Amino acid sequence: MNQEQEIDGRIVFKYDTGWKELLESDRFKKELCEDILEPYILNQRWYGGKASALKYIEVIDSFPIEDEVDTFYGIVLEVNFREAFVHNYFLPIAFVTDQEVVGDKFIAHLKLNGTSGFLVDALLLESFRKQIFEKILEGEKYRYKEVAYRRGRSNQSQGYKSSRLMGVEQSNTSIIYNDKYILKIFRRVYVDENPDYEISKYLTAKALFNNTPKYLGSITLKFSDKNVITLGLMQELVPNQGDAWEYFVHNLKLTFEELSRQQPKLETLRATKYLEQISITDVPASILAWCPIEFFEDVSQLALRTAQMHIALGQERINTAFTPQAFSNDYSVWLKNRLIYQFENRINLVENNLHKLDGLQLELANELLSKKKIIRKQFLDFDETMLKSERLRIHGDYHLGQVLVQDRDFFIIDFEGEPESTIRDRKVKQPPIKDIAGIFRSFNYAIYATVFNNHESYDFELEELFEVADVLYSHIIGVFLKTYINEVQTANLNIGYIKEIEFLLQYCLLEKAVYELGYELNARPRWAIIPLKGISNILNQQHYE
């Protein structure tokens, strides 16, 4: 018998081989893929295929990670789905005989040459975390046959002291070392350099942008003669008070509480003209009475750091991965194909979910369906010959959750790009205005989330709170745009003249809201009202007049 039942009902997998020879066993590899990993990865937070039907798993690469004492293995899995696409995942594995080390967090019971033990995710073990940290500090990228460990020039570490897993990650797993460094282990991996590694290294080693964590090292798998897979990225740990989403939502809650206390006449609150730039000093006293000037100072500071990020990303003239490019027909074709495909997908989702919607949600969904030809036309009206600005490598998935707050300053993190996009699409140079649209949509979310989650405690009708939300949002946009545009134009970053900026912003805002709609309908349908209202506002623009 190759398997036996334990008292707790779990299966014990038995092999007549030791740990170091286990991955050479065809039977182990077959059972690993078919019997062990399928149930295991479905329950992991980093597994991104939960909405799809898993077909089968294959191990497409495996390699030792070892020193004089311990041997671990890294495996790269190819997960095939019934919908005819694949994901690749990285999983470092270990064999331990003492269950107390991992508790119930093991992958499977194994019996190797009669020795009972557990197959576990190696990241749970301090001995593994210590080993990969020390290999990065060695920085001898050609020493190991399959894996290159690089040490960044800014890495001042003298050696290993401590490590712990950071518990909040989902798509990746992060390790805190010596309470000073963070190593992000990428779980879903790509046969190419990860954009987070590429941009982090460029921004800190070459562009000298200070408001992102310093690049300190990396782990790269030599997948084939011409291809690599980024497995890990080490950066400095920026002391922070949380992310900008938590920070602004907290301040918005206080703002709406103050509004509720003061009970101003809502007709005295007027939105700015659509996409109008305004100085902090131009924010009306009728708004500053309940939304403090510090709030707009924070918005302006975030705009400044965003502008400096784009200036840094737009200054390269040698490395072709980062040199700015003009708009082209190839880009327009790529953009339109992508957006029309995405838009049709969203329309299908809305039509299939109409029965779950009611009230304002249903009204907005029907408005979207009635205007689908207008939206499709807006996406197809992208004309590169009218655009004089340049495209850059950008953040690509820029929102308030990708920004850390430290003493009312902001540090930008996580340059992996849009989760839905292919790795090559994430590296396409895009207008920096797309990042601005992302942060604007995020502010829109923050305001509406505050209203939805707390409206019963505010002394206003929901529709009245929506009016206030639109007024506040228009002033956030105005202050942000004024600071951002001043900064990038002073640095001669070519983002175009105001009409071009407004066209690109309108286009990218619509693109972002349509993108969000798919996520919300799949993950949390109650929140679909936010992108639906965003699309309605973008199309109508009437709340700004």
PDB file of N, CA, C and O in Angstrom, residues 231-290:
ATOM      1  N   LEU A 231      11.419  35.488  -8.355  1.00  0.00           N
ATOM      2  CA  LEU A 231      10.815  34.784  -7.223  1.00  0.00           C
ATOM      3  C   LEU A 231      10.681  35.677  -5.995  1.00  0.00           C
ATOM      4  O   LEU A 231       9.780  35.478  -5.173  1.00  0.00           O
ATOM      5  N   GLY A 232      11.619  36.627  -5.839  1.00  0.00           N
ATOM      6  CA  GLY A 232      11.584  37.441  -4.624  1.00  0.00           C
ATOM      7  C   GLY A 232      12.161  38.825  -4.832  1.00  0.00           C
ATOM      8  O   GLY A 232      13.051  39.027  -5.665  1.00  0.00           O
ATOM      9  N   LEU A 233      11.658  39.797  -4.075  1.00  0.00           N
ATOM     10  CA  LEU A 233      12.133  41.181  -4.110  1.00  0.00           C
ATOM     11  C   LEU A 233      12.340  41.654  -2.679  1.00  0.00           C
ATOM     12  O   LEU A 233      11.403  41.624  -1.873  1.00  0.00           O
ATOM     13  N   MET A 234      13.588  42.086  -2.368  1.00  0.00           N
ATOM     14  CA  MET A 234      13.868  42.602  -1.031  1.00  0.00           C
ATOM     15  C   MET A 234      13.953  44.131  -1.072  1.00  0.00           C
ATOM     16  O   MET A 234      14.587  44.708  -1.949  1.00  0.00           O
ATOM     17  N   GLN A 235      13.278  44.768  -0.100  1.00  0.00           N
ATOM     18  CA  GLN A 235      13.268  46.224   0.007  1.00  0.00           C
ATOM     19  C   GLN A 235      13.416  46.637   1.463  1.00  0.00           C
ATOM     20  O   GLN A 235      13.265  45.812   2.367  1.00  0.00           O
ATOM     21  N   GLU A 236      13.689  47.929   1.661  1.00  0.00           N
ATOM     22  CA  GLU A 236      13.700  48.422   3.041  1.00  0.00           C
ATOM     23  C   GLU A 236      12.269  48.414   3.576  1.00  0.00           C
ATOM     24  O   GLU A 236      11.303  48.548   2.812  1.00  0.00           O
ATOM     25  N   LEU A 237      12.132  48.242   4.878  1.00  0.00           N
ATOM     26  CA  LEU A 237      10.826  48.309   5.524  1.00  0.00           C
ATOM     27  C   LEU A 237      10.590  49.757   5.933  1.00  0.00           C
ATOM     28  O   LEU A 237      11.310  50.290   6.779  1.00  0.00           O
ATOM     29  N   VAL A 238       9.626  50.404   5.297  1.00  0.00           N
ATOM     30  CA  VAL A 238       9.347  51.812   5.605  1.00  0.00           C
ATOM     31  C   VAL A 238       8.448  51.868   6.834  1.00  0.00           C
ATOM     32  O   VAL A 238       7.337  51.322   6.817  1.00  0.00           O
ATOM     33  N   PRO A 239       8.901  52.527   7.921  1.00  0.00           N
ATOM     34  CA  PRO A 239       8.010  52.691   9.077  1.00  0.00           C
ATOM     35  C   PRO A 239       6.773  53.460   8.618  1.00  0.00           C
ATOM     36  O   PRO A 239       6.897  54.444   7.890  1.00  0.00           O
ATOM     37  N   ASN A 240       5.598  53.020   9.001  1.00  0.00           N
ATOM     38  CA  ASN A 240       4.392  53.685   8.504  1.00  0.00           C
ATOM     39  C   ASN A 240       3.239  53.518   9.481  1.00  0.00           C
ATOM     40  O   ASN A 240       3.277  52.668  10.364  1.00  0.00           O
ATOM     41  N   GLN A 241       2.235  54.363   9.269  1.00  0.00           N
ATOM     42  CA  GLN A 241       1.018  54.294  10.090  1.00  0.00           C
ATOM     43  C   GLN A 241      -0.127  53.626   9.327  1.00  0.00           C
ATOM     44  O   GLN A 241      -1.293  53.900   9.585  1.00  0.00           O
ATOM     45  N   GLY A 242       0.206  52.770   8.366  1.00  0.00           N
ATOM     46  CA  GLY A 242      -0.820  52.109   7.569  1.00  0.00           C
ATOM     47  C   GLY A 242      -0.846  52.667   6.160  1.00  0.00           C
ATOM     48  O   GLY A 242       0.011  53.461   5.777  1.00  0.00           O
ATOM     49  N   ASP A 243      -1.836  52.238   5.375  1.00  0.00           N
ATOM     50  CA  ASP A 243      -1.886  52.700   3.987  1.00  0.00           C
ATOM     51  C   ASP A 243      -2.806  53.915   3.841  1.00  0.00           C
ATOM     52  O   ASP A 243      -3.547  54.281   4.755  1.00  0.00           O
ATOM     53  N   ALA A 244      -2.732  54.538   2.667  1.00  0.00           N
ATOM     54  CA  ALA A 244      -3.466  55.777   2.428  1.00  0.00           C
ATOM     55  C   ALA A 244      -4.973  55.545   2.361  1.00  0.00           C
ATOM     56  O   ALA A 244      -5.751  56.467   2.610  1.00  0.00           O
ATOM     57  N   TRP A 245      -5.398  54.331   2.021  1.00  0.00           N
ATOM     58  CA  TRP A 245      -6.831  54.026   2.028  1.00  0.00           C
ATOM     59  C   TRP A 245      -7.377  54.186   3.452  1.00  0.00           C
ATOM     60  O   TRP A 245      -8.345  54.909   3.691  1.00  0.00           O
ATOM     61  N   GLU A 246      -6.745  53.493   4.420  1.00  0.00           N
ATOM     62  CA  GLU A 246      -7.183  53.581   5.828  1.00  0.00           C
ATOM     63  C   GLU A 246      -7.122  55.033   6.307  1.00  0.00           C
ATOM     64  O   GLU A 246      -8.019  55.517   6.996  1.00  0.00           O
ATOM     65  N   TYR A 247      -6.047  55.713   5.941  1.00  0.00           N
ATOM     66  CA  TYR A 247      -5.800  57.076   6.400  1.00  0.00           C
ATOM     67  C   TYR A 247      -6.892  58.024   5.899  1.00  0.00           C
ATOM     68  O   TYR A 247      -7.495  58.775   6.679  1.00  0.00           O
ATOM     69  N   PHE A 248      -7.170  58.010   4.588  1.00  0.00           N
ATOM     70  CA  PHE A 248      -8.153  58.936   4.038  1.00  0.00           C
ATOM     71  C   PHE A 248      -9.582  58.538   4.433  1.00  0.00           C
ATOM     72  O   PHE A 248     -10.419  59.405   4.674  1.00  0.00           O
ATOM     73  N   VAL A 249      -9.872  57.238   4.506  1.00  0.00           N
ATOM     74  CA  VAL A 249     -11.215  56.817   4.929  1.00  0.00           C
ATOM     75  C   VAL A 249     -11.477  57.271   6.370  1.00  0.00           C
ATOM     76  O   VAL A 249     -12.574  57.763   6.699  1.00  0.00           O
ATOM     77  N   HIS A 250     -10.480  57.146   7.230  1.00  0.00           N
ATOM     78  CA  HIS A 250     -10.613  57.618   8.617  1.00  0.00           C
ATOM     79  C   HIS A 250     -10.920  59.119   8.639  1.00  0.00           C
ATOM     80  O   HIS A 250     -11.844  59.575   9.338  1.00  0.00           O
ATOM     81  N   ASN A 251     -10.166  59.900   7.857  1.00  0.00           N
ATOM     82  CA  ASN A 251     -10.372  61.347   7.832  1.00  0.00           C
ATOM     83  C   ASN A 251     -11.697  61.727   7.167  1.00  0.00           C
ATOM     84  O   ASN A 251     -12.333  62.713   7.562  1.00  0.00           O
ATOM     85  N   LEU A 252     -12.122  60.949   6.173  1.00  0.00           N
ATOM     86  CA  LEU A 252     -13.421  61.209   5.541  1.00  0.00           C
ATOM     87  C   LEU A 252     -14.564  60.944   6.517  1.00  0.00           C
ATOM     88  O   LEU A 252     -15.567  61.677   6.541  1.00  0.00           O
ATOM     89  N   LYS A 253     -14.396  59.921   7.340  1.00  0.00           N
ATOM     90  CA  LYS A 253     -15.432  59.616   8.340  1.00  0.00           C
ATOM     91  C   LYS A 253     -15.586  60.793   9.305  1.00  0.00           C
ATOM     92  O   LYS A 253     -16.696  61.234   9.606  1.00  0.00           O
ATOM     93  N   LEU A 254     -14.446  61.340   9.747  1.00  0.00           N
ATOM     94  CA  LEU A 254     -14.475  62.513  10.632  1.00  0.00           C
ATOM     95  C   LEU A 254     -15.114  63.707   9.919  1.00  0.00           C
ATOM     96  O   LEU A 254     -15.867  64.483  10.525  1.00  0.00           O
ATOM     97  N   THR A 255     -14.820  63.842   8.633  1.00  0.00           N
ATOM     98  CA  THR A 255     -15.356  64.949   7.828  1.00  0.00           C
ATOM     99  C   THR A 255     -16.881  64.871   7.733  1.00  0.00           C
ATOM    100  O   THR A 255     -17.588  65.868   7.935  1.00  0.00           O
ATOM    101  N   PHE A 256     -17.405  63.694   7.448  1.00  0.00           N
ATOM    102  CA  PHE A 256     -18.859  63.540   7.336  1.00  0.00           C
ATOM    103  C   PHE A 256     -19.548  63.664   8.700  1.00  0.00           C
ATOM    104  O   PHE A 256     -20.689  64.131   8.792  1.00  0.00           O
ATOM    105  N   GLU A 257     -18.850  63.267   9.764  1.00  0.00           N
ATOM    106  CA  GLU A 257     -19.408  63.463  11.115  1.00  0.00           C
ATOM    107  C   GLU A 257     -19.530  64.953  11.419  1.00  0.00           C
ATOM    108  O   GLU A 257     -20.533  65.405  11.994  1.00  0.00           O
ATOM    109  N   GLU A 258     -18.499  65.715  11.024  1.00  0.00           N
ATOM    110  CA  GLU A 258     -18.523  67.165  11.239  1.00  0.00           C
ATOM    111  C   GLU A 258     -19.624  67.817  10.398  1.00  0.00           C
ATOM    112  O   GLU A 258     -20.337  68.717  10.861  1.00  0.00           O
ATOM    113  N   LEU A 259     -19.776  67.355   9.161  1.00  0.00           N
ATOM    114  CA  LEU A 259     -20.843  67.842   8.287  1.00  0.00           C
ATOM    115  C   LEU A 259     -22.205  67.613   8.951  1.00  0.00           C
ATOM    116  O   LEU A 259     -23.076  68.491   8.962  1.00  0.00           O
ATOM    117  N   SER A 260     -22.369  66.417   9.529  1.00  0.00           N
ATOM    118  CA  SER A 260     -23.627  66.050  10.174  1.00  0.00           C
ATOM    119  C   SER A 260     -23.896  66.926  11.398  1.00  0.00           C
ATOM    120  O   SER A 260     -25.038  67.298  11.668  1.00  0.00           O
ATOM    121  N   ARG A 261     -22.818  67.275  12.117  1.00  0.00           N
ATOM    122  CA  ARG A 261     -22.974  68.145  13.291  1.00  0.00           C
ATOM    123  C   ARG A 261     -23.387  69.561  12.878  1.00  0.00           C
ATOM    124  O   ARG A 261     -24.221  70.194  13.490  1.00  0.00           O
ATOM    125  N   GLN A 262     -22.757  70.047  11.796  1.00  0.00           N
ATOM    126  CA  GLN A 262     -22.974  71.440  11.407  1.00  0.00           C
ATOM    127  C   GLN A 262     -24.261  71.672  10.624  1.00  0.00           C
ATOM    128  O   GLN A 262     -24.802  72.779  10.638  1.00  0.00           O
ATOM    129  N   GLN A 263     -24.715  70.647   9.916  1.00  0.00           N
ATOM    130  CA  GLN A 263     -25.947  70.752   9.125  1.00  0.00           C
ATOM    131  C   GLN A 263     -25.977  71.991   8.208  1.00  0.00           C
ATOM    132  O   GLN A 263     -26.904  72.810   8.266  1.00  0.00           O
ATOM    133  N   PRO A 264     -24.971  72.163   7.363  1.00  0.00           N
ATOM    134  CA  PRO A 264     -24.997  73.323   6.458  1.00  0.00           C
ATOM    135  C   PRO A 264     -26.101  73.178   5.420  1.00  0.00           C
ATOM    136  O   PRO A 264     -26.580  72.076   5.144  1.00  0.00           O
ATOM    137  N   LYS A 265     -26.500  74.306   4.827  1.00  0.00           N
ATOM    138  CA  LYS A 265     -27.459  74.252   3.713  1.00  0.00           C
ATOM    139  C   LYS A 265     -26.726  73.697   2.497  1.00  0.00           C
ATOM    140  O   LYS A 265     -25.755  74.293   2.024  1.00  0.00           O
ATOM    141  N   LEU A 266     -27.200  72.564   2.003  1.00  0.00           N
ATOM    142  CA  LEU A 266     -26.457  71.872   0.941  1.00  0.00           C
ATOM    143  C   LEU A 266     -26.425  72.673  -0.357  1.00  0.00           C
ATOM    144  O   LEU A 266     -25.487  72.534  -1.147  1.00  0.00           O
ATOM    145  N   GLU A 267     -27.408  73.551  -0.560  1.00  0.00           N
ATOM    146  CA  GLU A 267     -27.391  74.341  -1.793  1.00  0.00           C
ATOM    147  C   GLU A 267     -26.240  75.353  -1.818  1.00  0.00           C
ATOM    148  O   GLU A 267     -25.911  75.907  -2.875  1.00  0.00           O
ATOM    149  N   THR A 268     -25.611  75.589  -0.645  1.00  0.00           N
ATOM    150  CA  THR A 268     -24.446  76.498  -0.621  1.00  0.00           C
ATOM    151  C   THR A 268     -23.164  75.788  -1.048  1.00  0.00           C
ATOM    152  O   THR A 268     -22.137  76.430  -1.242  1.00  0.00           O
ATOM    153  N   LEU A 269     -23.225  74.464  -1.163  1.00  0.00           N
ATOM    154  CA  LEU A 269     -22.028  73.691  -1.529  1.00  0.00           C
ATOM    155  C   LEU A 269     -22.051  73.423  -3.031  1.00  0.00           C
ATOM    156  O   LEU A 269     -22.958  72.764  -3.527  1.00  0.00           O
ATOM    157  N   ARG A 270     -21.067  73.932  -3.711  1.00  0.00           N
ATOM    158  CA  ARG A 270     -21.058  73.783  -5.169  1.00  0.00           C
ATOM    159  C   ARG A 270     -19.803  73.034  -5.611  1.00  0.00           C
ATOM    160  O   ARG A 270     -18.706  73.284  -5.104  1.00  0.00           O
ATOM    161  N   ALA A 271     -19.980  72.131  -6.571  1.00  0.00           N
ATOM    162  CA  ALA A 271     -18.832  71.416  -7.143  1.00  0.00           C
ATOM    163  C   ALA A 271     -18.045  72.355  -8.052  1.00  0.00           C
ATOM    164  O   ALA A 271     -18.556  73.374  -8.516  1.00  0.00           O
ATOM    165  N   THR A 272     -16.813  72.010  -8.308  1.00  0.00           N
ATOM    166  CA  THR A 272     -16.002  72.767  -9.271  1.00  0.00           C
ATOM    167  C   THR A 272     -16.475  72.434 -10.679  1.00  0.00           C
ATOM    168  O   THR A 272     -17.232  71.476 -10.885  1.00  0.00           O
ATOM    169  N   LYS A 273     -16.008  73.185 -11.655  1.00  0.00           N
ATOM    170  CA  LYS A 273     -16.226  72.786 -13.042  1.00  0.00           C
ATOM    171  C   LYS A 273     -15.473  71.487 -13.274  1.00  0.00           C
ATOM    172  O   LYS A 273     -14.475  71.213 -12.617  1.00  0.00           O
ATOM    173  N   TYR A 274     -15.922  70.714 -14.254  1.00  0.00           N
ATOM    174  CA  TYR A 274     -15.350  69.389 -14.494  1.00  0.00           C
ATOM    175  C   TYR A 274     -13.843  69.482 -14.761  1.00  0.00           C
ATOM    176  O   TYR A 274     -13.398  70.208 -15.640  1.00  0.00           O
ATOM    177  N   LEU A 275     -13.056  68.751 -13.952  1.00  0.00           N
ATOM    178  CA  LEU A 275     -11.592  68.662 -14.073  1.00  0.00           C
ATOM    179  C   LEU A 275     -10.887  70.019 -13.939  1.00  0.00           C
ATOM    180  O   LEU A 275      -9.773  70.184 -14.415  1.00  0.00           O
ATOM    181  N   GLU A 276     -11.533  70.962 -13.256  1.00  0.00           N
ATOM    182  CA  GLU A 276     -10.894  72.264 -13.046  1.00  0.00           C
ATOM    183  C   GLU A 276      -9.786  72.145 -11.999  1.00  0.00           C
ATOM    184  O   GLU A 276      -9.957  71.502 -10.965  1.00  0.00           O
ATOM    185  N   GLN A 277      -8.635  72.776 -12.268  1.00  0.00           N
ATOM    186  CA  GLN A 277      -7.531  72.791 -11.303  1.00  0.00           C
ATOM    187  C   GLN A 277      -7.763  73.915 -10.295  1.00  0.00           C
ATOM    188  O   GLN A 277      -8.062  75.041 -10.692  1.00  0.00           O
ATOM    189  N   ILE A 278      -7.580  73.588  -9.000  1.00  0.00           N
ATOM    190  CA  ILE A 278      -7.737  74.640  -7.985  1.00  0.00           C
ATOM    191  C   ILE A 278      -6.624  74.546  -6.942  1.00  0.00           C
ATOM    192  O   ILE A 278      -6.165  73.463  -6.593  1.00  0.00           O
ATOM    193  N   SER A 279      -6.205  75.708  -6.464  1.00  0.00           N
ATOM    194  CA  SER A 279      -5.238  75.775  -5.367  1.00  0.00           C
ATOM    195  C   SER A 279      -5.958  75.493  -4.050  1.00  0.00           C
ATOM    196  O   SER A 279      -7.178  75.704  -3.943  1.00  0.00           O
ATOM    197  N   ILE A 280      -5.199  75.055  -3.058  1.00  0.00           N
ATOM    198  CA  ILE A 280      -5.798  74.821  -1.732  1.00  0.00           C
ATOM    199  C   ILE A 280      -6.464  76.103  -1.236  1.00  0.00           C
ATOM    200  O   ILE A 280      -7.533  76.072  -0.627  1.00  0.00           O
ATOM    201  N   THR A 281      -5.839  77.247  -1.523  1.00  0.00           N
ATOM    202  CA  THR A 281      -6.388  78.531  -1.061  1.00  0.00           C
ATOM    203  C   THR A 281      -7.708  78.882  -1.740  1.00  0.00           C
ATOM    204  O   THR A 281      -8.416  79.776  -1.293  1.00  0.00           O
ATOM    205  N   ASP A 282      -8.026  78.173  -2.829  1.00  0.00           N
ATOM    206  CA  ASP A 282      -9.283  78.430  -3.539  1.00  0.00           C
ATOM    207  C   ASP A 282     -10.424  77.516  -3.088  1.00  0.00           C
ATOM    208  O   ASP A 282     -11.550  77.639  -3.587  1.00  0.00           O
ATOM    209  N   VAL A 283     -10.142  76.588  -2.166  1.00  0.00           N
ATOM    210  CA  VAL A 283     -11.226  75.738  -1.651  1.00  0.00           C
ATOM    211  C   VAL A 283     -12.146  76.628  -0.816  1.00  0.00           C
ATOM    212  O   VAL A 283     -11.690  77.326   0.092  1.00  0.00           O
ATOM    213  N   PRO A 284     -13.458  76.643  -1.115  1.00  0.00           N
ATOM    214  CA  PRO A 284     -14.371  77.576  -0.446  1.00  0.00           C
ATOM    215  C   PRO A 284     -14.448  77.348   1.067  1.00  0.00           C
ATOM    216  O   PRO A 284     -14.345  76.219   1.558  1.00  0.00           O
ATOM    217  N   ALA A 285     -14.669  78.444   1.774  1.00  0.00           N
ATOM    218  CA  ALA A 285     -14.818  78.384   3.237  1.00  0.00           C
ATOM    219  C   ALA A 285     -16.001  77.507   3.624  1.00  0.00           C
ATOM    220  O   ALA A 285     -15.982  76.852   4.679  1.00  0.00           O
ATOM    221  N   SER A 286     -17.032  77.459   2.765  1.00  0.00           N
ATOM    222  CA  SER A 286     -18.226  76.641   3.066  1.00  0.00           C
ATOM    223  C   SER A 286     -17.886  75.152   3.118  1.00  0.00           C
ATOM    224  O   SER A 286     -18.600  74.368   3.741  1.00  0.00           O
ATOM    225  N   ILE A 287     -16.781  74.743   2.449  1.00  0.00           N
ATOM    226  CA  ILE A 287     -16.320  73.342   2.511  1.00  0.00           C
ATOM    227  C   ILE A 287     -15.310  73.168   3.643  1.00  0.00           C
ATOM    228  O   ILE A 287     -15.363  72.204   4.408  1.00  0.00           O
ATOM    229  N   LEU A 288     -14.399  74.140   3.775  1.00  0.00           N
ATOM    230  CA  LEU A 288     -13.370  74.050   4.831  1.00  0.00           C
ATOM    231  C   LEU A 288     -13.982  74.090   6.226  1.00  0.00           C
ATOM    232  O   LEU A 288     -13.341  73.680   7.195  1.00  0.00           O
ATOM    233  N   ALA A 289     -15.220  74.546   6.336  1.00  0.00           N
ATOM    234  CA  ALA A 289     -15.893  74.587   7.640  1.00  0.00           C
ATOM    235  C   ALA A 289     -16.071  73.190   8.217  1.00  0.00           C
ATOM    236  O   ALA A 289     -16.046  73.005   9.435  1.00  0.00           O
ATOM    237  N   TRP A 290     -16.240  72.179   7.351  1.00  0.00           N
ATOM    238  CA  TRP A 290     -16.436  70.809   7.849  1.00  0.00           C
ATOM    239  C   TRP A 290     -15.402  69.812   7.314  1.00  0.00           C
ATOM    240  O   TRP A 290     -15.288  68.695   7.811  1.00  0.00           O
TER     241      TRP A 290
END
